[in-house]
Tab-separated table of C-alpha atoms and ligand atoms in Angstrom:
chain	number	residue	atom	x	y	z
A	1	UNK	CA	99.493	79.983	86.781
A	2	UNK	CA	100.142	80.371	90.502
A	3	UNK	CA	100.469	77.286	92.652
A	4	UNK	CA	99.180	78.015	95.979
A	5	UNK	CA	99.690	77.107	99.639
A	6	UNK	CA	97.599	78.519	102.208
A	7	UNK	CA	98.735	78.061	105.079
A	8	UNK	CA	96.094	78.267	107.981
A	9	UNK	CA	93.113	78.104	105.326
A	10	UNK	CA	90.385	77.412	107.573
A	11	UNK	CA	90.282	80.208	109.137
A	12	UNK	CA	88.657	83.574	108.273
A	13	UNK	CA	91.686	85.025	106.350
A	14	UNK	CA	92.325	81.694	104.676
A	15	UNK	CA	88.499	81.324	103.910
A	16	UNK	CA	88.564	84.646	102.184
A	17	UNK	CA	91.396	84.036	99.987
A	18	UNK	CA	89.844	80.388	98.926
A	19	UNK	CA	86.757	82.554	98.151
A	20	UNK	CA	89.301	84.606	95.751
A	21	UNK	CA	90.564	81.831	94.174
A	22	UNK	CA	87.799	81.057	93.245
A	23	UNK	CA	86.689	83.809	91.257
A	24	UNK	CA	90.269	83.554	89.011
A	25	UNK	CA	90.056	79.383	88.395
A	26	UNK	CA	92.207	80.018	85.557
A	27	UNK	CA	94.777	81.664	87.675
A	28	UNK	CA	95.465	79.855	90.339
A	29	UNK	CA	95.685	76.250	91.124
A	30	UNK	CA	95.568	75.119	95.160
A	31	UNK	CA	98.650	72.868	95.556
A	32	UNK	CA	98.535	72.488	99.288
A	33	UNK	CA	96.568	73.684	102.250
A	34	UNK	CA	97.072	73.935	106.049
A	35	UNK	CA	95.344	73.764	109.337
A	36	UNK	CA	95.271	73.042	112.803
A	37	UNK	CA	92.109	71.603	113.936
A	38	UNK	CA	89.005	72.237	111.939
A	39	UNK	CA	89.145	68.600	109.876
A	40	UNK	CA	85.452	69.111	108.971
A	41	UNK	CA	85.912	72.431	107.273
A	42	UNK	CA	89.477	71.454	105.371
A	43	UNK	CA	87.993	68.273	103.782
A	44	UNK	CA	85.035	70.348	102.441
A	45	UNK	CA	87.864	72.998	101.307
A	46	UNK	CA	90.204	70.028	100.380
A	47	UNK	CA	86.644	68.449	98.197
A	48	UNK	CA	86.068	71.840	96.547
A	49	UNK	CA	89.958	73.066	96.094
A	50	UNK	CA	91.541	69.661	95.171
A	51	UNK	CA	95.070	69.868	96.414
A	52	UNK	CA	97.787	67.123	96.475
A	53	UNK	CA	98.923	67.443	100.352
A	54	UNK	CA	97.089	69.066	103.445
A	55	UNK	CA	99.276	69.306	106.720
A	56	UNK	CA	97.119	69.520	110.066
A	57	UNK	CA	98.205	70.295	113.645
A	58	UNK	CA	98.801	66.483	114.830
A	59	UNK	CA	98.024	62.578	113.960
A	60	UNK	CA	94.423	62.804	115.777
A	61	UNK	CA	93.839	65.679	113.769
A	62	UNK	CA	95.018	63.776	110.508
A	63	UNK	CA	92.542	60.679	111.605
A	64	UNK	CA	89.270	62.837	111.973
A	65	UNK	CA	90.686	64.620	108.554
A	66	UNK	CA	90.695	61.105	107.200
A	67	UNK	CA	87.499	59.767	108.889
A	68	UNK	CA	85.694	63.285	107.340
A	69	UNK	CA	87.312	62.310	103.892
A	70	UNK	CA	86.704	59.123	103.211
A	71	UNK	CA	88.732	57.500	99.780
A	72	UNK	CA	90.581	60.796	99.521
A	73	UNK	CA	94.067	60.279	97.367
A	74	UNK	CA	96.189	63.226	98.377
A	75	UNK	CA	98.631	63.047	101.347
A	76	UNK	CA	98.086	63.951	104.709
A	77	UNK	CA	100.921	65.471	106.882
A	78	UNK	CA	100.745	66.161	110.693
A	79	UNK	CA	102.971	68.496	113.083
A	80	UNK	CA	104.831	71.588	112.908
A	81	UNK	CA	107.422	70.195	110.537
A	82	UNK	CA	105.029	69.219	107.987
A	83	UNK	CA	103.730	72.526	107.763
A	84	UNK	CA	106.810	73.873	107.021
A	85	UNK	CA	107.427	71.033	104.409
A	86	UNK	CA	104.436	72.460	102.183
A	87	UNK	CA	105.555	76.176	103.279
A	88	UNK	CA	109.087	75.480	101.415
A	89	UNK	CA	108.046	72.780	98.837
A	90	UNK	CA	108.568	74.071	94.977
A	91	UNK	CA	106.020	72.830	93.726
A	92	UNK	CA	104.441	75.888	95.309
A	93	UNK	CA	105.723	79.388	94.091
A	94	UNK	CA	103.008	81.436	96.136
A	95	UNK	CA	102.227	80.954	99.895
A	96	UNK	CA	99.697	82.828	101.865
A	97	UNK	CA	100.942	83.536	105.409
A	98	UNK	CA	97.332	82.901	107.476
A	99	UNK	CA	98.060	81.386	110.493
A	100	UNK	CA	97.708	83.355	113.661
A	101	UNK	CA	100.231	84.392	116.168
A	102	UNK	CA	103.590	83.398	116.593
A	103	UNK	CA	102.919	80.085	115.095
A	104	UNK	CA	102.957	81.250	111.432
A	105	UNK	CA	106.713	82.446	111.821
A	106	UNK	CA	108.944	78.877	111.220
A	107	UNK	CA	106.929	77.853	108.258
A	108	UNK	CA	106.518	81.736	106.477
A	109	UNK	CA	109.927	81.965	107.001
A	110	UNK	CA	110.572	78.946	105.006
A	111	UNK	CA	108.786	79.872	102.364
A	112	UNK	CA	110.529	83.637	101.904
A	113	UNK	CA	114.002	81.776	102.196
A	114	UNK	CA	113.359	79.984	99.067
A	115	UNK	CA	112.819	82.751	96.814
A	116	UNK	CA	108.778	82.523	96.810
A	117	UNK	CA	106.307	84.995	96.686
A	118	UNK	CA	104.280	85.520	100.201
A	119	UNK	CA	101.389	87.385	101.084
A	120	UNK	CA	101.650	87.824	104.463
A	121	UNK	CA	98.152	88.327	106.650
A	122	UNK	CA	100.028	87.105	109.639
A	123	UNK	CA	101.154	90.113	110.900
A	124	UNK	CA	102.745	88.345	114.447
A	125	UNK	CA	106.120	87.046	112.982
A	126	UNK	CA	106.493	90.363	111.066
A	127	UNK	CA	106.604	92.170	114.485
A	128	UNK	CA	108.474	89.394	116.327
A	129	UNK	CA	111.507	89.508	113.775
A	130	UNK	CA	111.091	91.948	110.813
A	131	UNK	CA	114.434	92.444	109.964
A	132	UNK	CA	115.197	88.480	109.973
A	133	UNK	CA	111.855	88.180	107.091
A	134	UNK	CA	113.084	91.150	105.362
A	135	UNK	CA	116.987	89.563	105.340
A	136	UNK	CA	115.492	86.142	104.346
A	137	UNK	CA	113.552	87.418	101.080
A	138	UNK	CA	116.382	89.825	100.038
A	139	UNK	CA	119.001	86.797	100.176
A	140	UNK	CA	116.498	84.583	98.426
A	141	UNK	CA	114.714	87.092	96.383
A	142	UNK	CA	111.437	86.395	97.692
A	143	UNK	CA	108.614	89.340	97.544
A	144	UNK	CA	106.344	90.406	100.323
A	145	UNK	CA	102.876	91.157	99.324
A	146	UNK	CA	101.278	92.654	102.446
A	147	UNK	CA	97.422	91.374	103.062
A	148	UNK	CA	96.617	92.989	106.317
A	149	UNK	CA	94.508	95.369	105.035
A	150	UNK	CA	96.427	99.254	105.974
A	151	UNK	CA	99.913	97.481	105.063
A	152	UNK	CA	98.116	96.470	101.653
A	153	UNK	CA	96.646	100.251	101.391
A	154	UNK	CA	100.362	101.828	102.111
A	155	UNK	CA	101.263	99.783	99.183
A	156	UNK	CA	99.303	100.567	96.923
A	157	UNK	CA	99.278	104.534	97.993
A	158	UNK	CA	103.152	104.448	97.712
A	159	UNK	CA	103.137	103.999	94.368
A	160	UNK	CA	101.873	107.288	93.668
A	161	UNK	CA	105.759	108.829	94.712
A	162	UNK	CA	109.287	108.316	95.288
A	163	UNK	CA	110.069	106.116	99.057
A	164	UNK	CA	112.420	109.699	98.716
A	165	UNK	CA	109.097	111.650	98.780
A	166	UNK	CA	107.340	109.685	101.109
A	167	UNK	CA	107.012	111.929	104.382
A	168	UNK	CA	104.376	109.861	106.745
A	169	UNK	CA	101.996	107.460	106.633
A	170	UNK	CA	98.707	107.336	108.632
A	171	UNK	CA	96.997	103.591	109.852
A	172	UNK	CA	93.323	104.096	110.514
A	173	UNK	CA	91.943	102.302	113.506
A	174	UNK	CA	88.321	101.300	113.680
A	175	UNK	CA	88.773	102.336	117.084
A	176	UNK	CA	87.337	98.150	117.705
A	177	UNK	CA	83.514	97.779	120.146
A	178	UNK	CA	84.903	99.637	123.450
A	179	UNK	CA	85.598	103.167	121.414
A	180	UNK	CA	83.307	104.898	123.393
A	181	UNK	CA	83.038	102.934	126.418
A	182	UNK	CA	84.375	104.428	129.745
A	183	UNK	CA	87.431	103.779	131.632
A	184	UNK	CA	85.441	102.377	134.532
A	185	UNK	CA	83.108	99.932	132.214
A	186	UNK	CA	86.165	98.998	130.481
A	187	UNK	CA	86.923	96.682	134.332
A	188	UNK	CA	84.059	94.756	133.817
A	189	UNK	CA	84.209	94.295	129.776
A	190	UNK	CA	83.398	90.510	129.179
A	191	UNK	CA	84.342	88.392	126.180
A	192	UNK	CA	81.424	88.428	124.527
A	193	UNK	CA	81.484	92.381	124.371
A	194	UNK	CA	85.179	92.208	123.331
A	195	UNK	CA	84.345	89.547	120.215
A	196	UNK	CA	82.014	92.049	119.134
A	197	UNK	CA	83.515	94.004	116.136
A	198	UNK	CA	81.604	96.596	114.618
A	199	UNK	CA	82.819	96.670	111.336
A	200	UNK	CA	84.968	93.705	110.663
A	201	UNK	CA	84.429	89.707	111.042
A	202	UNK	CA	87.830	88.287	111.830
A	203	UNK	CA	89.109	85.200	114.133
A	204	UNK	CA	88.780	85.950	117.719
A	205	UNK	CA	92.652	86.477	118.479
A	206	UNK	CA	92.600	89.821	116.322
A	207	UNK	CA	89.307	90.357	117.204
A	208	UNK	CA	90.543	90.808	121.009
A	209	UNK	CA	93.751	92.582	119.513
A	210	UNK	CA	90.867	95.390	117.994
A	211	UNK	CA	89.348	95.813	121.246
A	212	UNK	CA	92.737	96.633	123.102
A	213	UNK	CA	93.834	98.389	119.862
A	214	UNK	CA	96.685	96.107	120.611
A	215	UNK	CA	96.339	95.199	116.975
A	216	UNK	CA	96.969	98.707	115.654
A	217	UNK	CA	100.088	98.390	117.886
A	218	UNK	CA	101.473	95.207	116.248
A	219	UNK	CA	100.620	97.142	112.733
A	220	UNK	CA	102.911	99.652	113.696
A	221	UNK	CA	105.860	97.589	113.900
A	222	UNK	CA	104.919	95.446	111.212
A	223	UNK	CA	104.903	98.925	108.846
A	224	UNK	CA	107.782	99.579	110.544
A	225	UNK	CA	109.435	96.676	109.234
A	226	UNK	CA	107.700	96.199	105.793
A	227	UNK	CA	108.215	99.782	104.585
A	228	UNK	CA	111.498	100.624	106.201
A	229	UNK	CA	109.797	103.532	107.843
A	230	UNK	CA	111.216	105.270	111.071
A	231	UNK	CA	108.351	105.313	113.758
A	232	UNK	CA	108.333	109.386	113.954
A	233	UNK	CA	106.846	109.054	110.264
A	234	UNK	CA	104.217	106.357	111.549
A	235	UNK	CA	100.563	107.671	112.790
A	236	UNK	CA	97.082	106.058	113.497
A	237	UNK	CA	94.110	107.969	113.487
A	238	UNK	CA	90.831	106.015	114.805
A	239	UNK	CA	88.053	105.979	111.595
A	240	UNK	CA	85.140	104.126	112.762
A	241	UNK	CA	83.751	103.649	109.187
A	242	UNK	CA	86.784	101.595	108.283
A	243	UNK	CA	86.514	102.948	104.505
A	244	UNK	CA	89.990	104.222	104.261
A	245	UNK	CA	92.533	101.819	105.302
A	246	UNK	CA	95.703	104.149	105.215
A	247	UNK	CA	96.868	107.106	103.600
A	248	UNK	CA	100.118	107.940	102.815
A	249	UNK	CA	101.653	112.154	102.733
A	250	UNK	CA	104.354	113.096	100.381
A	251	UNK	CA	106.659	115.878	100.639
A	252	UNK	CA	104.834	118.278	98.833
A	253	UNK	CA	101.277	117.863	100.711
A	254	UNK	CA	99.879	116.071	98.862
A	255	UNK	CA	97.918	113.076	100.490
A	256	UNK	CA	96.912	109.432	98.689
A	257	UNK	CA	94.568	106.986	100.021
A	258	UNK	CA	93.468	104.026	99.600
A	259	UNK	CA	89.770	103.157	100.354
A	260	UNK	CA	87.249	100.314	99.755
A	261	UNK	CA	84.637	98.198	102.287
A	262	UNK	CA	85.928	96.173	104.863
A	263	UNK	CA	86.133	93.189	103.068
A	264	UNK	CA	89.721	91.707	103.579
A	265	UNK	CA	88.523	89.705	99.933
A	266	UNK	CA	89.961	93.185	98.285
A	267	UNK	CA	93.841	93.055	99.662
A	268	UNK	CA	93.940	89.399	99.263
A	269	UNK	CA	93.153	89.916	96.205
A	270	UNK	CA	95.147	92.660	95.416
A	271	UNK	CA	98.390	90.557	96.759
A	272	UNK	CA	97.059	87.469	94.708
A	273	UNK	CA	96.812	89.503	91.260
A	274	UNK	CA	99.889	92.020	92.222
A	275	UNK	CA	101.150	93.586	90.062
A	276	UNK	CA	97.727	93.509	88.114
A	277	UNK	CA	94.248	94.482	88.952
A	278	UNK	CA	91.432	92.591	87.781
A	279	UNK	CA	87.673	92.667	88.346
A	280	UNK	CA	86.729	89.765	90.840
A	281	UNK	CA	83.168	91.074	91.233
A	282	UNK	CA	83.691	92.132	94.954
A	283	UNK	CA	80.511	94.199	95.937
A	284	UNK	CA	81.563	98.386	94.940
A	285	UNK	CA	82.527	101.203	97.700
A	286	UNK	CA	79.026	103.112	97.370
A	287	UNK	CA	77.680	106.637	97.902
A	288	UNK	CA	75.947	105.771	100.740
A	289	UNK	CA	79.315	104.269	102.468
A	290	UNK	CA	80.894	107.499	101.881
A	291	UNK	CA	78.257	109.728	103.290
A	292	UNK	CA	80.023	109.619	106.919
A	293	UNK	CA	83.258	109.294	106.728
A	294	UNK	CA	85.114	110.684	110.330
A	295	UNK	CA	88.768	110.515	112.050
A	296	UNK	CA	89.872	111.029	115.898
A	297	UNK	CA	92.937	110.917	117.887
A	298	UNK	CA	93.012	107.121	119.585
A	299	UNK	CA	92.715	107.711	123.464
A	300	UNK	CA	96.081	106.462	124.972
A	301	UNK	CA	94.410	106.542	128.403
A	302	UNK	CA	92.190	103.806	128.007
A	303	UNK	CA	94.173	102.217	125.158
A	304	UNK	CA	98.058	102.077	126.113
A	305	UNK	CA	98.813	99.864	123.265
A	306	UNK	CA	99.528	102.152	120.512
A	307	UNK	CA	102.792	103.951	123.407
A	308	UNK	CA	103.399	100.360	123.858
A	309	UNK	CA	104.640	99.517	120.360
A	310	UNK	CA	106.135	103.579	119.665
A	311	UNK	CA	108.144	102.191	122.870
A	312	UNK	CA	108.941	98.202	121.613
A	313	UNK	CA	109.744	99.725	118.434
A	314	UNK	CA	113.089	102.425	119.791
A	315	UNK	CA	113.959	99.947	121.658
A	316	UNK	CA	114.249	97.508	119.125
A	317	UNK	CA	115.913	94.211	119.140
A	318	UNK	CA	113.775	91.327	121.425
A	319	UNK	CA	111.407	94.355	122.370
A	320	UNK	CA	108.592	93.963	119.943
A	321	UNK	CA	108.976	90.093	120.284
A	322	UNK	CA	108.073	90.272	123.789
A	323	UNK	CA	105.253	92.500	123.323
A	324	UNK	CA	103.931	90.681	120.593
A	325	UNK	CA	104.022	87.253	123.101
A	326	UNK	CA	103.169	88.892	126.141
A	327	UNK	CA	100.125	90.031	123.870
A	328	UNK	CA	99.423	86.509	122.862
A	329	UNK	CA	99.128	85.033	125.588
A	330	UNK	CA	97.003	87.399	127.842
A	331	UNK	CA	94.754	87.506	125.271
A	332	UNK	CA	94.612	83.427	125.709
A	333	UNK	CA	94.003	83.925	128.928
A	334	UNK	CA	91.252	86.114	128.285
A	335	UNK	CA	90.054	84.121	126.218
A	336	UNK	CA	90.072	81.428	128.635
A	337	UNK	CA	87.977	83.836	131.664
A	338	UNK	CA	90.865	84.015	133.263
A	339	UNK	CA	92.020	87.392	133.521
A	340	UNK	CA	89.823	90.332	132.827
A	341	UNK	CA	89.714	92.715	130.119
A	342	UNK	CA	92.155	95.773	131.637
A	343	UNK	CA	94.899	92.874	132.968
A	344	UNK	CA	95.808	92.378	128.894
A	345	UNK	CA	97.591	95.740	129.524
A	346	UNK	CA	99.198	95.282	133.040
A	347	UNK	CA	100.764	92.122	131.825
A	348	UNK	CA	102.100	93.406	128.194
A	349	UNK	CA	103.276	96.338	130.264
A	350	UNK	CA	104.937	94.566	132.889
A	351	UNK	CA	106.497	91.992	130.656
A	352	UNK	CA	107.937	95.119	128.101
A	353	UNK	CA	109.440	97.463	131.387
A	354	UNK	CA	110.801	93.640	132.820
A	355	UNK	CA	112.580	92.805	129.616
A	356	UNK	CA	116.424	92.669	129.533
A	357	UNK	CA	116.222	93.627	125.428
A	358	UNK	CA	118.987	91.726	123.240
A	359	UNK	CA	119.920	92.578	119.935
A	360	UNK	CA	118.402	90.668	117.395
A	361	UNK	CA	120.983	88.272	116.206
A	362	UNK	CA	119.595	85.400	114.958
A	363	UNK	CA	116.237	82.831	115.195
A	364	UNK	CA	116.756	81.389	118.495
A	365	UNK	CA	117.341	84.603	120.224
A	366	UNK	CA	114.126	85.788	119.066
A	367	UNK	CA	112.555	82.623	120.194
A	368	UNK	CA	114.159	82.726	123.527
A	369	UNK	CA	112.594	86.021	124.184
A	370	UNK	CA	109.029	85.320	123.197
A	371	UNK	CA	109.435	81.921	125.230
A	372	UNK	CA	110.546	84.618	128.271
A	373	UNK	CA	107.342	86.547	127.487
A	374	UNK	CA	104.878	84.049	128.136
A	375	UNK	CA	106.107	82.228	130.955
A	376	UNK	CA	106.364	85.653	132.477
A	377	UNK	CA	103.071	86.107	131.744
A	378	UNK	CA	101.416	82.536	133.398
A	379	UNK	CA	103.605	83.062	136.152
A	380	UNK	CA	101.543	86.490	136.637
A	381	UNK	CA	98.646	85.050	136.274
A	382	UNK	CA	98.559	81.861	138.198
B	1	LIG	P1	91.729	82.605	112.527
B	1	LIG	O1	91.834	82.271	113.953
B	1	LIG	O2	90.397	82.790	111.921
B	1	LIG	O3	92.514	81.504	111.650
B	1	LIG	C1	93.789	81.059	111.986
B	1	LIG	C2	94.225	79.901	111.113
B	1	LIG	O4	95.474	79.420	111.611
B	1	LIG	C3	93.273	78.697	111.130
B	1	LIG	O5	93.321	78.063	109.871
B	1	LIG	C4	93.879	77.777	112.182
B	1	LIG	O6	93.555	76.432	111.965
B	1	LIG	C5	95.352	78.034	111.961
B	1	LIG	N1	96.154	77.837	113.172
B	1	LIG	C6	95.890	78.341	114.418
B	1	LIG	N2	96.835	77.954	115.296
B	1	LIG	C7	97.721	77.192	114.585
B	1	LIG	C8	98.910	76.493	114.936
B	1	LIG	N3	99.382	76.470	116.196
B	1	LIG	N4	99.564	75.829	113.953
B	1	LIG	C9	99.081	75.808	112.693
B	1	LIG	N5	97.961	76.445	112.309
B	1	LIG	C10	97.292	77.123	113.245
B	1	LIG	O7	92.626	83.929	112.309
B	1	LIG	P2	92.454	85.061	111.208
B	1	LIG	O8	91.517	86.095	111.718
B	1	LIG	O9	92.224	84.459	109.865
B	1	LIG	O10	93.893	85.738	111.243
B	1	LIG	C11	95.028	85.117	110.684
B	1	LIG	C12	96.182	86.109	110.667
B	1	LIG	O11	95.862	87.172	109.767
B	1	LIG	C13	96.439	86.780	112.020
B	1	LIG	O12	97.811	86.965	112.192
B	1	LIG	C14	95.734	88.116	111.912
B	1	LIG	O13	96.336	89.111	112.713
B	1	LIG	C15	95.914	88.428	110.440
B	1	LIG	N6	94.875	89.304	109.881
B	1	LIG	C16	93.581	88.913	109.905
B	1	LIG	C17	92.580	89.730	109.405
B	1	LIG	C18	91.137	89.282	109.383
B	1	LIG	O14	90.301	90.009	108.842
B	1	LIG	N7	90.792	88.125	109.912
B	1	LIG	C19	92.925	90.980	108.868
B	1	LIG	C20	94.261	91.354	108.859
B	1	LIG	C21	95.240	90.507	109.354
B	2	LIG	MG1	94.776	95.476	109.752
């Protein structure tokens, strides 16, 4: 039996994996469950799920929890810290990394240093410090399931060879709503046309991160990282069907995919069950889903992102921190009307060519430069 914690499980990852739970009851139990603001929707998880302790972003948060709960016996933690308390608790031995941005990183950490097993959706902390995760789970002996959907379809495709044989690995891109849109519409793209996503239904930060292709940046550092792969052997093609999620060339030619509808309930899943596969009754990959299937080079014209990361990535060290926070926080502003569509690049740009990059040497260097990032960033701005 897994024990769970999910850890940012209202929101559309975390949904998804509660909706996989529940299709393996005898499984896996929910010991604890995280978020930041949504009381409503955790105390109807928290009804249906029954864990022992919830942690939620702060004590407001906790009352309307409460107030939305009424007679409830488990315990209620609020902050930062208390996150991290479930993350690293034992009575968990599985945690699902959910949150978004750079504030999954302190309490996914946690949980790889003590030995557990973590599927990791969060793909932010990956890129801000890799090497630290990856140090953390091999000292511990913690595995890394990846969730985010291409990561999860590398793994799996792996296993068909040696890491010897493996000679590249292609990401597919759905190429996000602006694929076809020109440069000069691109100025006056609005949020509503960026939150548009033709294929997949995700929270709005990675939504944004689609549209900019900024997301398929931030997966190539995270493969980087998770599959000790040197960026020369790291592609992405754009496949507007989103059917196959990665595919994976060995020395000899030969090419293995993995493919399946853009459901993220199927790597969860796969992470969950790892090393098995069992039949959840997720709807079938279908004839009629394979009729079109086509692949293009991205367009690094109107997309910079993807030479972005390829240039975070050689550098190394603090680089892809500060990309990945300079990232964060135009798309807040964004988010906000503040700056328009096209500015998300000028300021990641700006903030990457500005950067003084240090070698990454420990937690609070890495924090130092994503704190350097986004002040940068508002100081643009404002
Ligand atoms: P979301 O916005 O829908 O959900 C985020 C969750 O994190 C919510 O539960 C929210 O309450 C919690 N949260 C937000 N800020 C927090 C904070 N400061 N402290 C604690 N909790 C906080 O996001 P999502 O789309 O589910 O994405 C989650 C992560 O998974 C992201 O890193 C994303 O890149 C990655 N991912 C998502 C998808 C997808 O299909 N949604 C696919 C691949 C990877
Ligand atoms: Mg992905």
């Amino acid at each position: 039996m897994k024990a769970l914690c999910i850890l940012g499980s209202t929101g559309s990852i975390g949904v998804s994996t509660l909706d996989v739970v529940r299709r393996f009851p005898e499984r896996f139990k929910v010991r604890s469950l995280t978020g930041n603001r949504n009381a409503a929707k955790l105390a109807e998880q928290v009804r249906e799920f029954k864990p022992a302790r919830v942690a939620v972003a702060d004590e407001a948060a906790a009352a309307e929890f409460k107030a939305a709960l009424g007679g409830w016996k488990g315990e209620i933690l609020a902050g930062p810290k208390a996150v991290v308390e479930l993350a690293e608790e034992p009575e968990s031995n599985y945690v699902v990394s959910a949150i978004v941005g750079a504030a999954g990183l302190l309490p996914t950490l946690a949980a790889l240093q003590k030995g557990k097993q973590v599927g990791i959706a969060n793909k932010e902390p990956l890129v801000m410090c890799g090497p630290l995760m990856r140090k953390a789970a091999d000292e511990s002996g913690a595995t890394i399931l990846p969730i985010d959907s291409e990561h999860c379809a590398v793994f799996q495709s792996a296993r068909a060879g040696e890491p010897k044989e493996l000679k590249k690995i292609v990401l597919t891109a759905s190429g996000g709503p602006f694929r076809t849109t020109p440069a000069e519409k691109l100025r006056t793209a609005t949020k509503a046309d960026a939150l548009k996503h033709p294929t997949w239904n995700m929270g709005a930060k990675i939504t944004i991160d689609s549209a900019t292709l900024m997301n398929k940046a931030l997966e190539i550092i995270e493969a980087h990282f998770l599959f000790d792969l040197p960026y020369e052997q790291i592609e992405v093609w754009v496949h507007p069907q989103s059917i196959v999620h990665a595919l994976v060339e060995f020395s000899d030619g030969s090419v293995v995919g993995q493919l399946g509808l853009p459901d993220m309930r199927l790597p969860i899943q796969y992470a969950l069950t790892w090393p098995e596969r069992l039949d959840g009754g997720l709807p079938p990959l279908t004839i009629e889903r394979m009729r079109e299937l086509t692949f293009e080079e991205p367009d690094h014209e109107r997309f910079p992102s993807l030479n972005f990361a390829y240039e975070a990535g050689r550098k190394g060290g603090t680089a892809p921190a500060v990309l990945n926070a300079a990232n964060e926080e135009a798309v807040r502003l964004f988010l906000e009307d503040r700056i328009p569509f096209v500015r998300i690049f000028e300021l990641v740009g700006e903030a990457l060519r500005a950067h003084d990059v240090q070698p990454l040497d420990g937690l609070e260097t890495v924090l130092a430069a994503d704190r350097w990032a986004r002040e940068r960033v508002r100081r643009q701005v404002e």
